[in-house]
CSV table of C-alpha atoms in Angstrom, one decimal:
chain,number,residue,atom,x,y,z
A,356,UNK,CA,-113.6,36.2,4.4
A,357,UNK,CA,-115.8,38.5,2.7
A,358,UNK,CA,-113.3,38.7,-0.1
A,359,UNK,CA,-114.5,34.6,-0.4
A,360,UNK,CA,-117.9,35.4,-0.5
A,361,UNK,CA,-118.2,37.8,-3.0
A,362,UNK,CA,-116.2,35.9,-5.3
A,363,UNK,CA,-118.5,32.8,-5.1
A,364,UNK,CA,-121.5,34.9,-6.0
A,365,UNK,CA,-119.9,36.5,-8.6
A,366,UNK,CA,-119.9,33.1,-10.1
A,367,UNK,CA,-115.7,33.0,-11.2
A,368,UNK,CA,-114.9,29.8,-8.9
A,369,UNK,CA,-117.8,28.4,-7.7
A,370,UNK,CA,-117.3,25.6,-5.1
A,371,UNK,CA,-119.0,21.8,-5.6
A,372,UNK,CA,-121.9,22.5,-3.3
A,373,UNK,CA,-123.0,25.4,-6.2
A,374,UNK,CA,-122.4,22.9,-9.0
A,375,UNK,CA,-125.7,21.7,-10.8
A,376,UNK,CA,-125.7,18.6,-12.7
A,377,UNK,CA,-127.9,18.7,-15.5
A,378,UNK,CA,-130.6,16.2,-15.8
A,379,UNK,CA,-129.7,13.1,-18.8
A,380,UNK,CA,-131.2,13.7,-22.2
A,381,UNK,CA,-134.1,11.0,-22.4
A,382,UNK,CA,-133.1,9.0,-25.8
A,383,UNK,CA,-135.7,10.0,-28.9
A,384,UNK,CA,-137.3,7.6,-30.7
A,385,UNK,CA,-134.7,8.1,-33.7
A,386,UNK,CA,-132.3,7.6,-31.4
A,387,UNK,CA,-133.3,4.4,-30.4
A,388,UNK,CA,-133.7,3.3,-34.2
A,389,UNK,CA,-129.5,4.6,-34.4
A,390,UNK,CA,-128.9,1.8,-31.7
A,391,UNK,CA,-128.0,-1.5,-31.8
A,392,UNK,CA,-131.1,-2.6,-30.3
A,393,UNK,CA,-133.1,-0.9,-33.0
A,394,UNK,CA,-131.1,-2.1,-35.9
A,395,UNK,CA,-132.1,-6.1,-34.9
A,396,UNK,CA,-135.2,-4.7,-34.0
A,397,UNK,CA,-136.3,-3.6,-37.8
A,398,UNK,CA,-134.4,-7.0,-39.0
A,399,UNK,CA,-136.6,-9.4,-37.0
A,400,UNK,CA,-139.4,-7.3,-38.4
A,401,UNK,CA,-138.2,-7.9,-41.6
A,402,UNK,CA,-137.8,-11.7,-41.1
A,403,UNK,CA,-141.3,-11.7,-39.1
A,404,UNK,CA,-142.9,-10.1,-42.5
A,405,UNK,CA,-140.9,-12.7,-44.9
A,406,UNK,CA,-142.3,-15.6,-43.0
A,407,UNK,CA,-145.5,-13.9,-43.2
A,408,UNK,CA,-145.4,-13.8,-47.2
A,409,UNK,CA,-143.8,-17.2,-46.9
A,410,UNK,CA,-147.1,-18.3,-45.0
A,411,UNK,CA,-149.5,-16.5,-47.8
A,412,UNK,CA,-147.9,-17.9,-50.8
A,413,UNK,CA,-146.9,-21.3,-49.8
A,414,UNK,CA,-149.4,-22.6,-47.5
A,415,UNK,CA,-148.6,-25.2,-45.3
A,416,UNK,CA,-145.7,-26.3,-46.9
A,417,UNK,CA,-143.4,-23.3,-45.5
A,418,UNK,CA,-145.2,-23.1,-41.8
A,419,UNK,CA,-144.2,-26.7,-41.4
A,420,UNK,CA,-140.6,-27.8,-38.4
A,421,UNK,CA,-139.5,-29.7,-41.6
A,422,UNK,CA,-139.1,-26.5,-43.8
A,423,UNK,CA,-138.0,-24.8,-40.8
A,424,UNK,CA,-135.4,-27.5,-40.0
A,425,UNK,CA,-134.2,-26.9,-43.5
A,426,UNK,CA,-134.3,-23.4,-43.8
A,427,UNK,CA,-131.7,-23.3,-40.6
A,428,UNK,CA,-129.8,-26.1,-42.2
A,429,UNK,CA,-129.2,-24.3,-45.2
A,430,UNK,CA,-128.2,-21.1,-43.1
A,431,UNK,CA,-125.8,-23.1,-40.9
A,432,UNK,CA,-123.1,-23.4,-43.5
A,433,UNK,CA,-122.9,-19.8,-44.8
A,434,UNK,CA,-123.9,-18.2,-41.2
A,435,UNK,CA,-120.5,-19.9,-40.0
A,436,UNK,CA,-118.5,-18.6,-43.1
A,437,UNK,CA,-120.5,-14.7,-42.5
A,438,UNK,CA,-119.5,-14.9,-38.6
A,439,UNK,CA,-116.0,-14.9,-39.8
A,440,UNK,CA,-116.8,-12.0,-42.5
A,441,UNK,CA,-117.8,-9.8,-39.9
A,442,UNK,CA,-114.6,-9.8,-38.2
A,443,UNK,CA,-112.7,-8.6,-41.1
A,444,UNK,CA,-115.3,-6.5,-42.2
A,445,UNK,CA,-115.4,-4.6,-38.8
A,446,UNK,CA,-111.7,-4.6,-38.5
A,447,UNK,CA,-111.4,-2.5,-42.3
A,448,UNK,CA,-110.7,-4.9,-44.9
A,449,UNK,CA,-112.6,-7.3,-46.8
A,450,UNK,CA,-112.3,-11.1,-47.9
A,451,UNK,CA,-113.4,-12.4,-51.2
A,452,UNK,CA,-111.8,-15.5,-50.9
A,453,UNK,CA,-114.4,-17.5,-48.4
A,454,UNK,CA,-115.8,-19.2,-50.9
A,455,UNK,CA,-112.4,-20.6,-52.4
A,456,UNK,CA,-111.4,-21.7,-48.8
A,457,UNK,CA,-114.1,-23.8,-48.2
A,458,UNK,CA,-113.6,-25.3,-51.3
A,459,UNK,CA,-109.9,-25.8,-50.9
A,460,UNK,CA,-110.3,-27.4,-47.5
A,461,UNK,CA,-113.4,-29.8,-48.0
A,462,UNK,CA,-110.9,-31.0,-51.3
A,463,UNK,CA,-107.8,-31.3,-49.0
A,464,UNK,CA,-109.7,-33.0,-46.0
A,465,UNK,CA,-111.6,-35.4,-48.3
A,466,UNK,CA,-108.3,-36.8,-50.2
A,467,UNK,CA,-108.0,-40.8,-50.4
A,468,UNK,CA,-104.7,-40.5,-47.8
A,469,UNK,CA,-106.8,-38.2,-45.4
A,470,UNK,CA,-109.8,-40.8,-45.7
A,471,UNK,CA,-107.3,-43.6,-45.0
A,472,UNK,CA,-106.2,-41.9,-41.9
A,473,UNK,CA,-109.6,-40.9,-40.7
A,474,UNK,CA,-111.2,-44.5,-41.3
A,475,UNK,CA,-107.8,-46.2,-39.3
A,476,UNK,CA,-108.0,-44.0,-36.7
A,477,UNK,CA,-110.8,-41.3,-36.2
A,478,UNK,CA,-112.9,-38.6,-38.0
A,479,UNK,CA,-111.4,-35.7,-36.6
A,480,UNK,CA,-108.0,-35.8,-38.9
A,481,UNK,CA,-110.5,-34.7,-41.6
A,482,UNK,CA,-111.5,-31.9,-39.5
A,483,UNK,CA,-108.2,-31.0,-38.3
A,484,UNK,CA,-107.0,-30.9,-42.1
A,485,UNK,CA,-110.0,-29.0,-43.3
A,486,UNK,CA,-109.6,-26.3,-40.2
A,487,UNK,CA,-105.5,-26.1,-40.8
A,488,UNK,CA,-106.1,-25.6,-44.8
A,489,UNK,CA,-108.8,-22.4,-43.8
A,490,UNK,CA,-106.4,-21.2,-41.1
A,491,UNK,CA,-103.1,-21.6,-43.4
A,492,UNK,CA,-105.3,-19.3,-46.0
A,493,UNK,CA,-106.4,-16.8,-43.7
A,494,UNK,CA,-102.8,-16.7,-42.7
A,495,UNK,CA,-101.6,-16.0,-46.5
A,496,UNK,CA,-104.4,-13.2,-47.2
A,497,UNK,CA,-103.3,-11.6,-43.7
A,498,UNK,CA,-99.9,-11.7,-44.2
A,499,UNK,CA,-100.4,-9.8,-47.8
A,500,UNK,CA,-102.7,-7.4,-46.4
A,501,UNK,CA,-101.0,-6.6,-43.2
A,502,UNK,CA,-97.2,-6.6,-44.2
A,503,UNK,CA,-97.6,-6.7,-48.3
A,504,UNK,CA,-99.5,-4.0,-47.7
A,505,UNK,CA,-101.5,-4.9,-50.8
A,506,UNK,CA,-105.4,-4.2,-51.2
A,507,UNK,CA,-107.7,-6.4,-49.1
A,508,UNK,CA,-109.6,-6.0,-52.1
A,509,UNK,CA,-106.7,-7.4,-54.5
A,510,UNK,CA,-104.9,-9.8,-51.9
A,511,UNK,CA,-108.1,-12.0,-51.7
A,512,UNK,CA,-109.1,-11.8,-55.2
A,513,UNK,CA,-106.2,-13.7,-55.9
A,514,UNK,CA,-106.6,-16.3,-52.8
A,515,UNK,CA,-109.9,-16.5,-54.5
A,516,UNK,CA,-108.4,-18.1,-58.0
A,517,UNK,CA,-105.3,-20.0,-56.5
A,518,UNK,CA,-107.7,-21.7,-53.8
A,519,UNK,CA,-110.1,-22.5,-56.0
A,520,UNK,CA,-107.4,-23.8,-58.7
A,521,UNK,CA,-105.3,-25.7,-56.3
A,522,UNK,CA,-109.0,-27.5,-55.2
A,523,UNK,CA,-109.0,-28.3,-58.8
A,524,UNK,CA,-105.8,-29.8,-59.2
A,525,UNK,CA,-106.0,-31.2,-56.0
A,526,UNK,CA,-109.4,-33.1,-56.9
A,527,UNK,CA,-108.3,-33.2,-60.7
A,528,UNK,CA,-112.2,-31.7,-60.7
A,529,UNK,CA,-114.1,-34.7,-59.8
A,530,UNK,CA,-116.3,-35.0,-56.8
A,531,UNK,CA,-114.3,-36.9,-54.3
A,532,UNK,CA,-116.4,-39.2,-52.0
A,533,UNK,CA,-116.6,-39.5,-48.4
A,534,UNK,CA,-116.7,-43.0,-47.6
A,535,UNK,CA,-115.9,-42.6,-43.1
A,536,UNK,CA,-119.4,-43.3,-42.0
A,537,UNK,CA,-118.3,-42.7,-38.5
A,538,UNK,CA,-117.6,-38.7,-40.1
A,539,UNK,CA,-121.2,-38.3,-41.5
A,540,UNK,CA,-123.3,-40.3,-38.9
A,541,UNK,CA,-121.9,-37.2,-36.1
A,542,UNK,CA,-122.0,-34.2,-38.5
A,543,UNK,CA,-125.4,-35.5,-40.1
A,544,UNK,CA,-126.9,-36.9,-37.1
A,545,UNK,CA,-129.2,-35.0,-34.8
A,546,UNK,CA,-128.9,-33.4,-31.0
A,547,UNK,CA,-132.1,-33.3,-28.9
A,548,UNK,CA,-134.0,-33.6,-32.5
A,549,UNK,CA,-132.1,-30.4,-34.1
A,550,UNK,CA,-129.4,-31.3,-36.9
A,551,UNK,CA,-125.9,-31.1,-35.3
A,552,UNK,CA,-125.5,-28.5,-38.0
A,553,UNK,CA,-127.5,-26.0,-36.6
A,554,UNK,CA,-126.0,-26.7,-33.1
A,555,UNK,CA,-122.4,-25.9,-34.9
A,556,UNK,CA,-123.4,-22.9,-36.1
A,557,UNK,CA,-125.0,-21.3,-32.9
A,558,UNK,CA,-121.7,-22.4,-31.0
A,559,UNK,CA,-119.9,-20.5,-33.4
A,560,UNK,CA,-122.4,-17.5,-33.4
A,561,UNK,CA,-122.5,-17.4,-29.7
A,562,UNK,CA,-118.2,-17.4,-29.6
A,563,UNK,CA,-118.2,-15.0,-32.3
A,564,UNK,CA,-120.3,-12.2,-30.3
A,565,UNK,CA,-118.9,-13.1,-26.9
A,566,UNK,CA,-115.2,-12.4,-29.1
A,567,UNK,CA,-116.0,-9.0,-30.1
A,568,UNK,CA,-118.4,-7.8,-27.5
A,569,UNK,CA,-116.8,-8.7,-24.3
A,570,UNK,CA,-113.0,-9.2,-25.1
A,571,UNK,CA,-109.9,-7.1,-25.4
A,572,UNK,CA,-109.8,-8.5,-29.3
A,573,UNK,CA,-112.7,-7.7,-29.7
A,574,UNK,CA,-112.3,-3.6,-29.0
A,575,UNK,CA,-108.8,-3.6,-31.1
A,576,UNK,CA,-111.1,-5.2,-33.9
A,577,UNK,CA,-113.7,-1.9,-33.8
A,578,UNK,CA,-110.4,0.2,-33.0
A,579,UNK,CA,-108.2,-0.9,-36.3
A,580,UNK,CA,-111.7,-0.9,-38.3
A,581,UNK,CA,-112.2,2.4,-37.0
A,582,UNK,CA,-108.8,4.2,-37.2
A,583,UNK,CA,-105.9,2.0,-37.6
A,584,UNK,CA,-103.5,4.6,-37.6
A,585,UNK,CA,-105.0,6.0,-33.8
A,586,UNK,CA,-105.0,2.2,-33.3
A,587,UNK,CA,-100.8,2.1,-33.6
A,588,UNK,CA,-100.7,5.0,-31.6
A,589,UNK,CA,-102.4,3.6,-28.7
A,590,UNK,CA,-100.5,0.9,-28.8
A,591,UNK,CA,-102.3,-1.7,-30.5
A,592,UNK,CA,-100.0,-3.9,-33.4
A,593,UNK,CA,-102.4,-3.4,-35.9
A,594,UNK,CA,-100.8,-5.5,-38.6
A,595,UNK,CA,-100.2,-8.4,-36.4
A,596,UNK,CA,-104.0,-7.9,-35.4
A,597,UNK,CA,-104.8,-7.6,-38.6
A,598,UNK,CA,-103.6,-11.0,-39.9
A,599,UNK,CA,-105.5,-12.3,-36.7
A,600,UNK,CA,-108.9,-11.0,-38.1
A,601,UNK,CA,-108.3,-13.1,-42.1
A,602,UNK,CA,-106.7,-16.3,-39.8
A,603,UNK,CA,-110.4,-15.8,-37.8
A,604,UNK,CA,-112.4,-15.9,-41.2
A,605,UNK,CA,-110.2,-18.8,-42.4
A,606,UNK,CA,-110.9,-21.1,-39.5
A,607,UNK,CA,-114.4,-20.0,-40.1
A,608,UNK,CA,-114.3,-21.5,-43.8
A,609,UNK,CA,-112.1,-24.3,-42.5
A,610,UNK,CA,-115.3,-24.9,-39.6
A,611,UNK,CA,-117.9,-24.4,-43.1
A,612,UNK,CA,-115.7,-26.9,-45.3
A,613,UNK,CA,-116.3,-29.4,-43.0
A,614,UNK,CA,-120.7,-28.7,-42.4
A,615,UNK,CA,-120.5,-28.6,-45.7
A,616,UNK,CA,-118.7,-32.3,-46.6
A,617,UNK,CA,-121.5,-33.5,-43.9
A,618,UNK,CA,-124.4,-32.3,-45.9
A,619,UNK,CA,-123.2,-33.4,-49.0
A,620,UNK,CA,-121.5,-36.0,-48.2
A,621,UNK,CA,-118.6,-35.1,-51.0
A,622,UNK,CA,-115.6,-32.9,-51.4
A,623,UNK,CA,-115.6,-31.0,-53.9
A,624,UNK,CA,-114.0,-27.8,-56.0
A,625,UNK,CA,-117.2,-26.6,-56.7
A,626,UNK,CA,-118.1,-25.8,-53.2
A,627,UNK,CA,-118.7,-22.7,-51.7
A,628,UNK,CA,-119.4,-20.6,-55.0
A,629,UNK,CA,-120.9,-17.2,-54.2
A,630,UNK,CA,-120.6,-17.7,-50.8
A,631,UNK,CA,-118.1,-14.1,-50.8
A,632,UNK,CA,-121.2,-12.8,-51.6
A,633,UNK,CA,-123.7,-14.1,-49.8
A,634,UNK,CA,-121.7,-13.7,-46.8
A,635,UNK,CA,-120.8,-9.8,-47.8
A,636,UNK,CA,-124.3,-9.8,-48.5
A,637,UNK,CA,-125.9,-10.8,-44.6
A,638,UNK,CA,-123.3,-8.7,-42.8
A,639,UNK,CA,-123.9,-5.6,-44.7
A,640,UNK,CA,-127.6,-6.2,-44.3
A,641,UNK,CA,-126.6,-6.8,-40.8
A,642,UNK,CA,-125.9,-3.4,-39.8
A,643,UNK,CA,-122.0,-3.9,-40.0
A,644,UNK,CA,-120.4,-0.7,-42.2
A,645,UNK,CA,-118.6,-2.0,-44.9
A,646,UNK,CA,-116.0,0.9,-44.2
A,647,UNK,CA,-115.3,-0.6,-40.4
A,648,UNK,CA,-115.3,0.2,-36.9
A,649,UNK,CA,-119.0,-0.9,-36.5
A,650,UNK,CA,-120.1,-4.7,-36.7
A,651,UNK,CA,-122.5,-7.1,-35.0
A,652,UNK,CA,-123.0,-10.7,-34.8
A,653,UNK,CA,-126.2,-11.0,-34.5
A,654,UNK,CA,-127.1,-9.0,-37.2
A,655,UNK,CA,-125.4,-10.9,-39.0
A,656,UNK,CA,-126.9,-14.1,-38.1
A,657,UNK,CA,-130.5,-12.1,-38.5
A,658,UNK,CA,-128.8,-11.1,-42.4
A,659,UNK,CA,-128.3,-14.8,-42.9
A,660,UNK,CA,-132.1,-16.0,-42.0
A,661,UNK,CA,-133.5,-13.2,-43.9
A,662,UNK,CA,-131.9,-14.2,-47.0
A,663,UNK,CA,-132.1,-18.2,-46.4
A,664,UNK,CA,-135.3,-17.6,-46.0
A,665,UNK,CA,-136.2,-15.2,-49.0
A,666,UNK,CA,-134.4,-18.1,-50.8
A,667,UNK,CA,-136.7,-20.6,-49.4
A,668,UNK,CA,-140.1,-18.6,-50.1
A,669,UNK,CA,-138.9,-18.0,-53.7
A,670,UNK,CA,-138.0,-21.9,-54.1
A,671,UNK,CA,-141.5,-22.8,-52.8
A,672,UNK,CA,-143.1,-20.6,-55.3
A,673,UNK,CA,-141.6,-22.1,-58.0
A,674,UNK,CA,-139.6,-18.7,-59.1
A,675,UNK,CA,-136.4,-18.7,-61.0
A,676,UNK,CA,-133.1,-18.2,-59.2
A,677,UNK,CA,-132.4,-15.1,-61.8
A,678,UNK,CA,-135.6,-13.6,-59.5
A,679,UNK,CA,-133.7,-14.2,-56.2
A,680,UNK,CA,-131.1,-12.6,-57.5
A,681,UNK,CA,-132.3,-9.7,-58.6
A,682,UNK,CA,-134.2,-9.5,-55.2
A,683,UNK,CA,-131.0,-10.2,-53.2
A,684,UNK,CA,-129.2,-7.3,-55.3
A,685,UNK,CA,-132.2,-5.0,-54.2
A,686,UNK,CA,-132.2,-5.8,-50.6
A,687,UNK,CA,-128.7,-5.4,-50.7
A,688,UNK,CA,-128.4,-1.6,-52.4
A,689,UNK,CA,-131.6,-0.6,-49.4
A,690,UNK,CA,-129.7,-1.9,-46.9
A,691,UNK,CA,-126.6,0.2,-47.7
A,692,UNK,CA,-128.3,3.4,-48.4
A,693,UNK,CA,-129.9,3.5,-44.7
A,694,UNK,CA,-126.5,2.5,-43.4
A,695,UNK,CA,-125.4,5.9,-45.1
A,696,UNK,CA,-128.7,7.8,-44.3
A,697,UNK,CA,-128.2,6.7,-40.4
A,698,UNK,CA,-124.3,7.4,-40.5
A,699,UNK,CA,-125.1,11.0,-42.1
A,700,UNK,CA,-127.5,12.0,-39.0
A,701,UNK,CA,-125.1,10.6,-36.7
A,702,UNK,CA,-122.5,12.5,-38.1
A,703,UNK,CA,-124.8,15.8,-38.1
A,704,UNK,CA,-126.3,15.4,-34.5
């Protein structure tokens, strides 16, 4: 017995009653900027201050529900296409074909046959063609990246030119009408007094962050993005995962084609130029790292307003689109280096 004692206060086994638990480190302040929260936080600030400009230089004419209205119009379209982006951007790769797709499908589900079919029967075959076309795509790209094992980089650079070119044969490169009223009286009417655009795209928001913040997809996304080869080793089938993620993005495009054919009542092979980019663009600026393993929706969808509305304020001003771009290109190279900066302190604390 006294054996026992001595050897608890010499300290070698202590028993559970000895055991202190140390008191929780209260978060910093910088830590707080690392998080989540904090990212958003500094993009609403961002958006709060672009209004704020948008207020001084335009007047009345930006503060107005009408400008507002179309501001979120105009971000429904390409916020759809960048919900997509963020999946594959978080899961590693990277998709420069979005723009194509949407193309491709709004050509494909605009057709005279596809028309015919819609005005005999109903609307949605032109969805359901312009969301098979963006799947079947996404399905292409994942299949060469997963099991060709070629580039993301390289695999949608060429979905890029055969979409766009197959839009063009496809449409022989005129702008094909949309004559089913029935298609844009729902997709260019209003709900409640808010375009059913808008609605679209905060359904598809809301799905995408419920995806991949509260399902099992969702954590093999940030898992492949992260490490895809500890990813296989836990069990996850990363290449079948993987062409999940570019199937997600084209359904996206597919869902984009068809906001797009509402708002412009056309089909067309010219559609969806630059939107790679812009989408890249409001995801990166979003706080997802282009390298994977870290991605958010909804800072995504703040990425998308901040640079609808930059585009907006610029338009109002009268300034040339060579100015936007060269502001868009600036915001863009800022937004990268703090996502180094911030990964370089993680890394060293």
């Amino acid at each position: 017995m006294s054996e026992d004692i001595a050897t608890e206060e010499d300290g070698t086994t202590p028993s559970k009653q000895d055991t202190v638990t140390q008191p929780a480190r209260p978060r910093s302040s910088r830590d707080l900027l690392r998080s989540g929260f904090g990212r958003n936080l500094g993009l609403v600030v961002a958006l709060v201050l672009l209004c704020v400009v948008g207020v001084a230089t335009a007047g009345d004419t930006f503060a107005t529900g009408a400008n507002v209205l179309t501001i979120l119009r105009l971000a429904a379209v390409i916020g759809v296409v960048s919900v997509g982006m963020t999946f594959v951007i978080t899961g590693g790769g990277i998709d420069l074909s979005v723009g194509a797709m949407v193309a491709l499908a709004s050509v494909w589900a605009t057709t005279l046959a596809t028309q015919q079919l819609a005005a005999d029967y109903h609307w949605v075959f032109m969805v359901t063609t312009a969301l098979v076309v963006g799947a079947a795509c996404g399905v292409v790209n994942g299949l060469l990246v997963a099991y060709g094992k070629i580039v993301p980089f390289v695999a949608t650079l060429a979905m890029l030119a055969s979409a766009r070119g197959l839009a063009e044969i496809i449409s022989d490169r005129k702008t094909q009408i949309i004559t089913v009223n029935s298609f844009t009286d729902f997709f260019g009417g209003s709900l409640i007094g808010v375009p059913v655009l808008i609605w679209i795209f905060l359904l598809v928001a809301a799905a995408g962050w419920v995806l991949l913040n509260r399902t099992t997809f969702g954590r093999r996304t940030f898992a492949v993005g992260g490490n895809a080869e500890a990813a296989r080793l836990a069990g996850i089938k990363v290449q079948r995962h993987t062409v999940a993620l570019y199937v997600l993005a084209g359904l996206c495009c597919g869902i984009a084609a068809v906001m797009l054919m509402a708002r412009t009542t056309t089909g067309s092979s010219t559609h969806g130029q630059l939107y790679e980019l812009d989408a890249i663009a409001a995801v990166v600026i979003g706080g997802t790292l282009l390298s994977g393993g870290r991605g958010t929706i909804g800072g995504t969808v703040f990425g998308v307003l901040i640079f609808t509305t930059l585009n907006n304020v610029f338009t109002l001003n009268n300034l040339s689109i060579s100015a936007q771009s060269v502001a868009k290109g600036a915001i863009i190279v800022i937004a990268v280096l703090l996502q180094q900066r911030l990964a370089r302190r993680s890394t060293g604390s």
